[in-house]
CSV table of C-alpha atoms in Angstrom, one decimal:
chain,number,residue,atom,x,y,z
A,1,UNK,CA,-2.5,-37.6,-15.1
A,2,UNK,CA,-1.0,-39.3,-11.9
A,3,UNK,CA,-0.2,-42.6,-10.8
A,4,UNK,CA,-3.3,-43.9,-8.7
A,5,UNK,CA,-2.7,-44.1,-5.5
A,6,UNK,CA,-4.1,-48.1,-4.2
A,7,UNK,CA,-4.5,-46.1,-0.9
A,8,UNK,CA,-7.5,-43.9,-2.5
A,9,UNK,CA,-9.6,-45.7,-4.5
A,10,UNK,CA,-11.5,-43.9,-7.3
A,11,UNK,CA,-14.8,-43.4,-6.1
A,12,UNK,CA,-18.1,-44.1,-8.6
A,13,UNK,CA,-19.1,-40.3,-8.4
A,14,UNK,CA,-16.8,-37.9,-8.1
A,15,UNK,CA,-19.2,-36.1,-6.0
A,16,UNK,CA,-22.0,-37.3,-3.9
A,17,UNK,CA,-25.3,-34.5,-4.5
A,18,UNK,CA,-27.1,-33.6,-1.3
A,19,UNK,CA,-29.8,-36.0,-1.8
A,20,UNK,CA,-28.1,-38.7,-0.8
A,21,UNK,CA,-26.0,-37.5,1.6
A,22,UNK,CA,-26.7,-39.3,5.1
A,23,UNK,CA,-29.7,-37.8,6.7
A,24,UNK,CA,-28.2,-35.6,9.3
A,25,UNK,CA,-25.6,-34.0,7.1
A,26,UNK,CA,-28.7,-32.8,4.9
A,27,UNK,CA,-30.5,-32.1,7.8
A,28,UNK,CA,-27.6,-29.9,9.1
A,29,UNK,CA,-27.4,-28.3,5.5
A,30,UNK,CA,-30.2,-27.0,5.5
A,31,UNK,CA,-30.8,-25.4,9.2
A,32,UNK,CA,-27.3,-23.7,9.0
A,33,UNK,CA,-28.8,-22.0,5.2
A,34,UNK,CA,-31.5,-20.8,6.2
A,35,UNK,CA,-32.1,-17.6,7.9
A,36,UNK,CA,-34.5,-14.8,8.6
A,37,UNK,CA,-33.5,-11.2,7.5
A,38,UNK,CA,-34.6,-9.9,11.1
A,39,UNK,CA,-32.4,-12.6,12.8
A,40,UNK,CA,-30.1,-11.2,15.3
A,41,UNK,CA,-27.5,-12.8,14.5
A,42,UNK,CA,-26.9,-14.5,11.6
A,43,UNK,CA,-25.2,-18.0,10.2
A,44,UNK,CA,-21.9,-18.0,8.3
A,45,UNK,CA,-23.6,-18.7,5.4
A,46,UNK,CA,-26.1,-15.5,4.9
A,47,UNK,CA,-22.8,-13.9,4.2
A,48,UNK,CA,-21.1,-15.9,1.6
A,49,UNK,CA,-22.3,-15.4,-2.3
A,50,UNK,CA,-24.0,-18.3,-3.3
A,51,UNK,CA,-21.2,-19.4,-5.6
A,52,UNK,CA,-18.5,-20.0,-2.3
A,53,UNK,CA,-21.8,-22.0,-0.6
A,54,UNK,CA,-22.1,-24.4,-3.8
A,55,UNK,CA,-18.5,-24.8,-3.7
A,56,UNK,CA,-18.6,-25.7,0.0
A,57,UNK,CA,-21.8,-27.9,-1.0
A,58,UNK,CA,-19.8,-29.9,-3.8
A,59,UNK,CA,-16.4,-29.9,-1.6
A,60,UNK,CA,-18.9,-31.7,1.4
A,61,UNK,CA,-20.5,-33.8,-1.4
A,62,UNK,CA,-16.9,-35.2,-3.2
A,63,UNK,CA,-15.0,-35.8,1.2
A,64,UNK,CA,-18.5,-38.2,1.3
A,65,UNK,CA,-18.1,-39.6,-2.4
A,66,UNK,CA,-13.8,-40.7,-1.5
A,67,UNK,CA,-15.0,-42.2,2.1
A,68,UNK,CA,-17.5,-44.1,0.5
A,69,UNK,CA,-15.0,-45.5,-2.4
A,70,UNK,CA,-12.8,-46.2,0.9
A,71,UNK,CA,-15.7,-47.7,2.7
A,72,UNK,CA,-14.7,-45.5,5.4
A,73,UNK,CA,-18.8,-43.4,5.1
A,74,UNK,CA,-19.7,-43.8,9.1
A,75,UNK,CA,-23.3,-42.4,8.3
A,76,UNK,CA,-24.5,-41.9,11.6
A,77,UNK,CA,-21.5,-39.6,12.3
A,78,UNK,CA,-21.5,-35.7,12.5
A,79,UNK,CA,-19.5,-34.0,9.8
A,80,UNK,CA,-16.8,-32.8,11.6
A,81,UNK,CA,-16.4,-35.9,13.7
A,82,UNK,CA,-16.2,-37.6,10.1
A,83,UNK,CA,-13.7,-35.6,9.2
A,84,UNK,CA,-10.3,-36.3,11.0
A,85,UNK,CA,-6.7,-36.0,9.4
A,86,UNK,CA,-6.7,-39.0,8.1
A,87,UNK,CA,-9.6,-38.7,6.4
A,88,UNK,CA,-8.3,-35.7,4.7
A,89,UNK,CA,-5.0,-37.4,3.9
A,90,UNK,CA,-7.2,-39.9,1.9
A,91,UNK,CA,-9.1,-37.0,0.3
A,92,UNK,CA,-6.0,-35.1,-1.1
A,93,UNK,CA,-4.5,-38.3,-2.0
A,94,UNK,CA,-8.2,-39.1,-3.9
A,95,UNK,CA,-7.4,-35.8,-6.2
A,96,UNK,CA,-3.4,-36.4,-6.5
A,97,UNK,CA,-4.9,-39.6,-7.7
A,98,UNK,CA,-7.5,-37.7,-9.7
A,99,UNK,CA,-4.5,-35.6,-11.5
A,100,UNK,CA,-5.8,-32.3,-9.7
A,101,UNK,CA,-2.8,-29.7,-9.4
A,102,UNK,CA,-2.0,-28.4,-5.5
A,103,UNK,CA,-3.6,-24.9,-6.6
A,104,UNK,CA,-6.7,-27.0,-7.0
A,105,UNK,CA,-6.6,-29.2,-3.9
A,106,UNK,CA,-5.8,-25.9,-2.1
A,107,UNK,CA,-9.5,-24.7,-3.3
A,108,UNK,CA,-10.8,-28.2,-3.0
A,109,UNK,CA,-9.8,-27.8,1.3
A,110,UNK,CA,-11.0,-24.0,1.8
A,111,UNK,CA,-14.1,-25.5,0.3
A,112,UNK,CA,-14.3,-27.9,2.9
A,113,UNK,CA,-13.4,-25.7,5.4
A,114,UNK,CA,-16.3,-23.2,4.9
A,115,UNK,CA,-18.7,-26.6,4.6
A,116,UNK,CA,-18.0,-27.7,8.1
A,117,UNK,CA,-18.5,-24.0,9.1
A,118,UNK,CA,-22.1,-24.5,7.4
A,119,UNK,CA,-22.8,-27.0,9.2
A,120,UNK,CA,-20.9,-27.2,12.7
A,121,UNK,CA,-20.0,-23.5,12.9
A,122,UNK,CA,-19.2,-24.2,16.7
A,123,UNK,CA,-16.3,-26.7,15.9
A,124,UNK,CA,-13.3,-25.5,15.4
A,125,UNK,CA,-11.8,-26.6,12.4
A,126,UNK,CA,-8.6,-24.5,11.8
A,127,UNK,CA,-6.2,-27.0,11.6
A,128,UNK,CA,-8.0,-28.1,7.9
A,129,UNK,CA,-6.8,-24.5,6.4
A,130,UNK,CA,-3.3,-24.5,8.8
A,131,UNK,CA,-2.2,-27.9,9.6
A,132,UNK,CA,-0.1,-28.4,12.3
A,133,UNK,CA,-0.3,-24.1,12.1
A,134,UNK,CA,1.2,-24.5,8.5
A,135,UNK,CA,-0.3,-22.9,5.6
A,136,UNK,CA,-1.3,-24.2,2.7
A,137,UNK,CA,0.7,-22.0,0.7
A,138,UNK,CA,3.4,-24.1,1.8
A,139,UNK,CA,2.3,-27.4,2.3
A,140,UNK,CA,1.0,-27.1,-1.3
A,141,UNK,CA,3.2,-24.8,-3.4
A,142,UNK,CA,2.0,-24.0,-6.5
A,143,UNK,CA,5.7,-24.1,-9.2
A,144,UNK,CA,6.1,-20.3,-10.8
A,145,UNK,CA,4.1,-20.1,-13.8
A,146,UNK,CA,5.7,-17.7,-16.2
A,147,UNK,CA,2.3,-15.7,-17.9
A,148,UNK,CA,3.0,-14.8,-21.8
A,149,UNK,CA,2.2,-11.3,-22.1
A,150,UNK,CA,-0.7,-10.2,-24.3
A,151,UNK,CA,-0.5,-6.6,-24.9
A,152,UNK,CA,-1.9,-4.0,-22.7
A,153,UNK,CA,-4.0,-2.9,-26.2
A,154,UNK,CA,-5.5,-6.2,-26.7
A,155,UNK,CA,-6.8,-6.7,-23.2
A,156,UNK,CA,-8.6,-2.6,-23.4
A,157,UNK,CA,-10.0,-4.1,-27.0
A,158,UNK,CA,-10.6,-7.2,-25.3
A,159,UNK,CA,-12.8,-5.7,-22.9
A,160,UNK,CA,-14.5,-3.1,-24.7
A,161,UNK,CA,-15.7,-5.4,-26.4
A,162,UNK,CA,-17.3,-7.0,-23.3
A,163,UNK,CA,-18.9,-4.5,-22.6
A,164,UNK,CA,-20.3,-4.2,-25.9
A,165,UNK,CA,-21.5,-7.6,-25.7
A,166,UNK,CA,-23.0,-7.3,-22.4
A,167,UNK,CA,-24.8,-4.0,-23.3
A,168,UNK,CA,-26.2,-6.8,-25.6
A,169,UNK,CA,-27.2,-9.3,-23.2
A,170,UNK,CA,-31.7,-9.5,-21.8
A,171,UNK,CA,-31.7,-6.8,-18.5
A,172,UNK,CA,-31.0,-8.7,-15.7
A,173,UNK,CA,-28.2,-9.7,-13.1
A,174,UNK,CA,-26.4,-12.0,-15.7
A,175,UNK,CA,-26.2,-8.8,-17.6
A,176,UNK,CA,-25.2,-6.1,-15.3
A,177,UNK,CA,-22.6,-8.3,-14.0
A,178,UNK,CA,-21.1,-8.7,-16.8
A,179,UNK,CA,-21.2,-4.8,-17.6
A,180,UNK,CA,-19.7,-5.1,-13.7
A,181,UNK,CA,-16.7,-7.1,-15.2
A,182,UNK,CA,-16.0,-5.6,-18.1
A,183,UNK,CA,-16.2,-1.7,-17.4
A,184,UNK,CA,-13.0,-3.3,-14.5
A,185,UNK,CA,-11.4,-5.1,-16.8
A,186,UNK,CA,-11.0,-1.9,-18.9
A,187,UNK,CA,-9.8,-0.1,-15.6
A,188,UNK,CA,-6.9,-2.7,-15.6
A,189,UNK,CA,-5.8,-3.1,-18.6
A,190,UNK,CA,-5.8,1.2,-19.1
A,191,UNK,CA,-4.9,2.0,-15.4
A,192,UNK,CA,-3.4,-1.1,-13.6
A,193,UNK,CA,-4.2,-0.3,-10.3
A,194,UNK,CA,-3.1,-2.6,-7.6
A,195,UNK,CA,-6.6,-5.0,-7.0
A,196,UNK,CA,-6.4,-3.2,-3.3
A,197,UNK,CA,-6.9,0.1,-5.1
A,198,UNK,CA,-10.0,-1.8,-7.3
A,199,UNK,CA,-11.7,-2.8,-4.7
A,200,UNK,CA,-12.0,0.2,-2.3
A,201,UNK,CA,-13.0,2.4,-4.9
A,202,UNK,CA,-15.5,4.4,-3.0
A,203,UNK,CA,-18.0,7.0,-5.4
A,204,UNK,CA,-17.4,10.1,-4.8
A,205,UNK,CA,-13.7,10.2,-3.9
A,206,UNK,CA,-12.0,7.4,-6.2
A,207,UNK,CA,-14.6,7.8,-8.9
A,208,UNK,CA,-16.0,11.4,-9.4
A,209,UNK,CA,-18.0,13.0,-12.9
A,210,UNK,CA,-16.2,15.7,-13.8
A,211,UNK,CA,-17.5,16.9,-16.8
A,212,UNK,CA,-19.2,14.5,-19.4
A,213,UNK,CA,-16.3,12.5,-17.9
A,214,UNK,CA,-14.8,10.3,-15.2
A,215,UNK,CA,-12.0,11.3,-12.7
A,216,UNK,CA,-10.2,8.8,-11.2
A,217,UNK,CA,-7.9,8.7,-7.7
A,218,UNK,CA,-5.9,6.2,-6.1
A,219,UNK,CA,-4.3,6.6,-3.0
A,220,UNK,CA,-4.0,5.6,0.7
A,221,UNK,CA,-2.9,3.0,2.2
A,222,UNK,CA,-3.5,1.0,-1.1
A,223,UNK,CA,-0.4,2.1,-2.4
A,224,UNK,CA,3.3,0.8,-2.0
A,225,UNK,CA,4.5,4.1,-2.8
A,226,UNK,CA,6.3,4.3,0.2
A,227,UNK,CA,4.6,7.9,1.5
A,228,UNK,CA,1.6,9.4,3.1
A,229,UNK,CA,-0.7,11.1,1.6
A,230,UNK,CA,0.3,9.8,-2.5
A,231,UNK,CA,-2.2,10.0,-4.9
A,232,UNK,CA,-2.7,8.9,-8.5
A,233,UNK,CA,-5.1,10.8,-10.3
A,234,UNK,CA,-5.9,9.8,-13.9
A,235,UNK,CA,-9.4,10.1,-16.3
A,236,UNK,CA,-11.6,7.2,-17.5
A,237,UNK,CA,-10.9,6.8,-20.6
A,238,UNK,CA,-13.1,8.0,-22.8
A,239,UNK,CA,-14.3,4.6,-24.7
A,240,UNK,CA,-14.8,3.5,-21.5
A,241,UNK,CA,-17.2,5.7,-20.4
A,242,UNK,CA,-20.5,4.9,-21.4
A,243,UNK,CA,-20.5,1.6,-19.9
A,244,UNK,CA,-19.0,3.0,-16.9
A,245,UNK,CA,-21.8,5.5,-17.5
A,246,UNK,CA,-24.7,2.2,-18.0
A,247,UNK,CA,-22.9,0.5,-15.1
A,248,UNK,CA,-23.3,3.2,-12.7
A,249,UNK,CA,-26.6,4.3,-13.8
A,250,UNK,CA,-28.6,1.3,-14.1
A,251,UNK,CA,-26.3,-2.1,-13.6
A,252,UNK,CA,-24.9,-0.4,-10.2
A,253,UNK,CA,-28.7,0.5,-9.0
A,254,UNK,CA,-29.8,-3.0,-9.7
A,255,UNK,CA,-27.3,-5.2,-8.0
A,256,UNK,CA,-27.8,-3.3,-5.0
A,257,UNK,CA,-31.3,-3.8,-5.3
A,258,UNK,CA,-32.7,-1.6,-2.4
A,259,UNK,CA,-29.5,-1.4,-1.0
A,260,UNK,CA,-27.7,1.6,0.2
A,261,UNK,CA,-23.6,1.1,-0.2
A,262,UNK,CA,-20.8,4.0,-1.6
A,263,UNK,CA,-18.7,1.6,-2.8
A,264,UNK,CA,-17.9,1.1,-6.9
A,265,UNK,CA,-18.3,-2.3,-7.4
A,266,UNK,CA,-21.5,-4.4,-6.2
A,267,UNK,CA,-21.8,-8.0,-6.1
A,268,UNK,CA,-24.2,-10.4,-6.9
A,269,UNK,CA,-25.8,-10.0,-3.2
A,270,UNK,CA,-25.7,-5.9,-3.4
A,271,UNK,CA,-22.4,-6.4,-1.3
A,272,UNK,CA,-19.5,-4.7,-2.2
A,273,UNK,CA,-17.7,-7.0,-4.5
A,274,UNK,CA,-14.0,-7.5,-2.1
A,275,UNK,CA,-10.8,-8.0,-3.9
A,276,UNK,CA,-11.1,-11.7,-3.8
A,277,UNK,CA,-14.2,-11.5,-5.9
A,278,UNK,CA,-12.7,-9.6,-8.7
A,279,UNK,CA,-9.6,-11.6,-8.8
A,280,UNK,CA,-11.5,-14.7,-9.2
A,281,UNK,CA,-13.4,-12.9,-11.6
A,282,UNK,CA,-10.6,-11.7,-13.8
A,283,UNK,CA,-9.1,-15.5,-13.4
A,284,UNK,CA,-12.0,-16.6,-14.4
A,285,UNK,CA,-12.6,-13.9,-17.5
A,286,UNK,CA,-8.9,-14.5,-18.5
A,287,UNK,CA,-9.1,-18.2,-18.2
A,288,UNK,CA,-12.3,-18.3,-20.8
A,289,UNK,CA,-10.6,-15.4,-23.1
A,290,UNK,CA,-7.2,-17.1,-23.8
A,291,UNK,CA,-7.6,-20.4,-22.7
A,292,UNK,CA,-7.4,-22.0,-18.7
A,293,UNK,CA,-3.3,-22.8,-19.4
A,294,UNK,CA,-3.0,-18.7,-19.8
A,295,UNK,CA,-5.5,-17.6,-17.1
A,296,UNK,CA,-4.4,-14.6,-15.0
A,297,UNK,CA,-4.6,-12.4,-12.3
A,298,UNK,CA,-4.9,-9.0,-12.2
A,299,UNK,CA,-1.5,-7.7,-11.0
A,300,UNK,CA,-0.9,-9.2,-14.4
A,301,UNK,CA,-1.7,-6.3,-16.1
A,302,UNK,CA,0.6,-3.9,-14.5
A,303,UNK,CA,3.4,-6.3,-16.5
A,304,UNK,CA,1.3,-5.9,-19.6
A,305,UNK,CA,1.2,-2.2,-19.0
A,306,UNK,CA,4.8,-1.6,-17.7
A,307,UNK,CA,6.0,-4.0,-21.0
A,308,UNK,CA,3.5,-1.9,-23.5
A,309,UNK,CA,4.6,1.5,-22.5
A,310,UNK,CA,8.4,0.3,-22.4
A,311,UNK,CA,8.2,-1.2,-26.2
A,312,UNK,CA,6.0,2.4,-27.3
A,313,UNK,CA,7.6,5.1,-25.4
A,314,UNK,CA,11.1,3.7,-24.8
A,315,UNK,CA,12.5,7.0,-24.8
A,316,UNK,CA,10.3,7.6,-21.7
A,317,UNK,CA,11.6,5.4,-19.1
A,318,UNK,CA,9.5,7.4,-16.2
A,319,UNK,CA,6.2,6.8,-18.4
A,320,UNK,CA,5.6,3.9,-16.2
A,321,UNK,CA,6.2,5.1,-13.0
A,322,UNK,CA,4.2,7.3,-13.3
A,323,UNK,CA,0.5,5.5,-14.4
A,324,UNK,CA,1.7,2.5,-12.1
A,325,UNK,CA,2.7,4.4,-9.1
A,326,UNK,CA,5.2,2.1,-8.2
A,327,UNK,CA,8.2,4.5,-6.7
A,328,UNK,CA,7.6,7.9,-5.0
A,329,UNK,CA,11.5,8.8,-6.2
A,330,UNK,CA,11.2,7.4,-9.6
A,331,UNK,CA,7.7,9.6,-10.3
A,332,UNK,CA,9.0,12.5,-8.6
A,333,UNK,CA,12.0,12.0,-10.6
A,334,UNK,CA,10.8,12.2,-13.8
A,335,UNK,CA,6.7,13.8,-13.4
A,336,UNK,CA,5.6,16.3,-11.7
A,337,UNK,CA,1.1,16.0,-11.4
A,338,UNK,CA,1.1,17.6,-14.6
A,339,UNK,CA,3.0,15.2,-16.8
A,340,UNK,CA,1.3,12.9,-14.7
A,341,UNK,CA,-2.0,13.6,-15.7
A,342,UNK,CA,-0.1,13.6,-19.3
A,343,UNK,CA,1.0,10.0,-19.6
A,344,UNK,CA,-1.9,8.7,-18.2
A,345,UNK,CA,-3.6,10.8,-21.7
A,346,UNK,CA,-0.5,9.2,-24.2
A,347,UNK,CA,-1.9,5.8,-22.2
A,348,UNK,CA,-5.2,6.2,-23.2
A,349,UNK,CA,-3.4,7.4,-26.8
A,350,UNK,CA,-2.0,4.0,-27.1
A,351,UNK,CA,-4.4,1.8,-26.2
A,352,UNK,CA,-7.6,3.3,-28.5
A,353,UNK,CA,-5.3,4.3,-32.0
A,354,UNK,CA,-6.6,1.0,-33.3
A,355,UNK,CA,-10.0,1.1,-31.5
A,356,UNK,CA,-11.6,4.5,-34.1
A,357,UNK,CA,-13.0,2.3,-36.0
A,358,UNK,CA,-15.3,1.2,-33.2
A,359,UNK,CA,-16.7,5.2,-31.8
A,360,UNK,CA,-19.2,5.4,-34.4
A,361,UNK,CA,-20.9,2.0,-33.6
A,362,UNK,CA,-20.6,3.1,-29.4
A,363,UNK,CA,-22.0,6.6,-30.2
A,364,UNK,CA,-24.7,5.7,-32.9
A,365,UNK,CA,-25.8,2.3,-29.8
A,366,UNK,CA,-26.4,4.5,-27.2
A,367,UNK,CA,-28.2,7.1,-28.7
A,368,UNK,CA,-30.7,4.3,-30.3
A,369,UNK,CA,-30.5,1.9,-27.2
A,370,UNK,CA,-30.8,4.9,-24.5
A,371,UNK,CA,-32.8,2.1,-21.9
A,372,UNK,CA,-30.0,-0.5,-22.5
A,373,UNK,CA,-30.1,-2.4,-18.8
A,374,UNK,CA,-33.1,-1.3,-17.0
A,375,UNK,CA,-36.2,0.3,-17.2
A,376,UNK,CA,-36.0,4.3,-15.7
């Protein structure tokens, strides 16, 4: 816990609920979060996820609590006029006094910015996330944290377990999202694509049906290989295939809810799941599984896979380059396309060596439960 600042007294309630907000704030929030599907000009909130709106509400409630505790809350003021640079500084000091780290403070400031865009979209509050034209990432740096390696095979088994647990849930949004997340984690653990490549996946281009399995293609502008037209092609690991089939056949259409998109990953609002959403999902899931102090982001899977390959196949230095696509020069030196496919198969062999005992169970699960998610 950090030492409390006398200039930023602790609020009796850390977050004021919306029912305790000034009446004007409540009305502006109601207007900003209500719209008709036929509206030609939709408000900012219409394109935000429910979690984003909830965090924005909590961010504004936290600011009101801090101002109230400091005796500086003017209920008659407009929200944007109330949020001055001095009020923002008081907000930051109050969060520090509560022991919050820079990473949390940055998130809360972005939450506040979102709240202002919801309630008063006509007011430019960009200074809040770029004070004096400086990025918050520069002003509130996050110390480098060495993340302990877990093992690509361990992460892969974790993803498969989560997929099985998802299918055991009652049909509904929670089940569909859990299955989607597990499949994404399984691809990260076994293939470790870049975050941008994962978020950009499209049906028929990046993900294709090949016989009884699936083919993956990563390439274009999402690869940092230094060459136009570079492509990485693999197959979906066999152990992950049944879960991918269930996601595509049932969970994805349910999430689309009548909508239309060729993006592979769909969020709870029926829209493409973007890179930010995937990154947040990985961070939260890893924190829940391995402890918040060990939470990691998608790029960590690349370190895990490279480390595992180096340990399991030390005589093959080009294996990681071929799988990860980290260097065109290295990949060309050690592998042609045929060897890249072989390398992908060898990764599967490494990751699935300890999972043979689960295959019979997985096959029985899908034979006995043909309508696992939603009725066809």
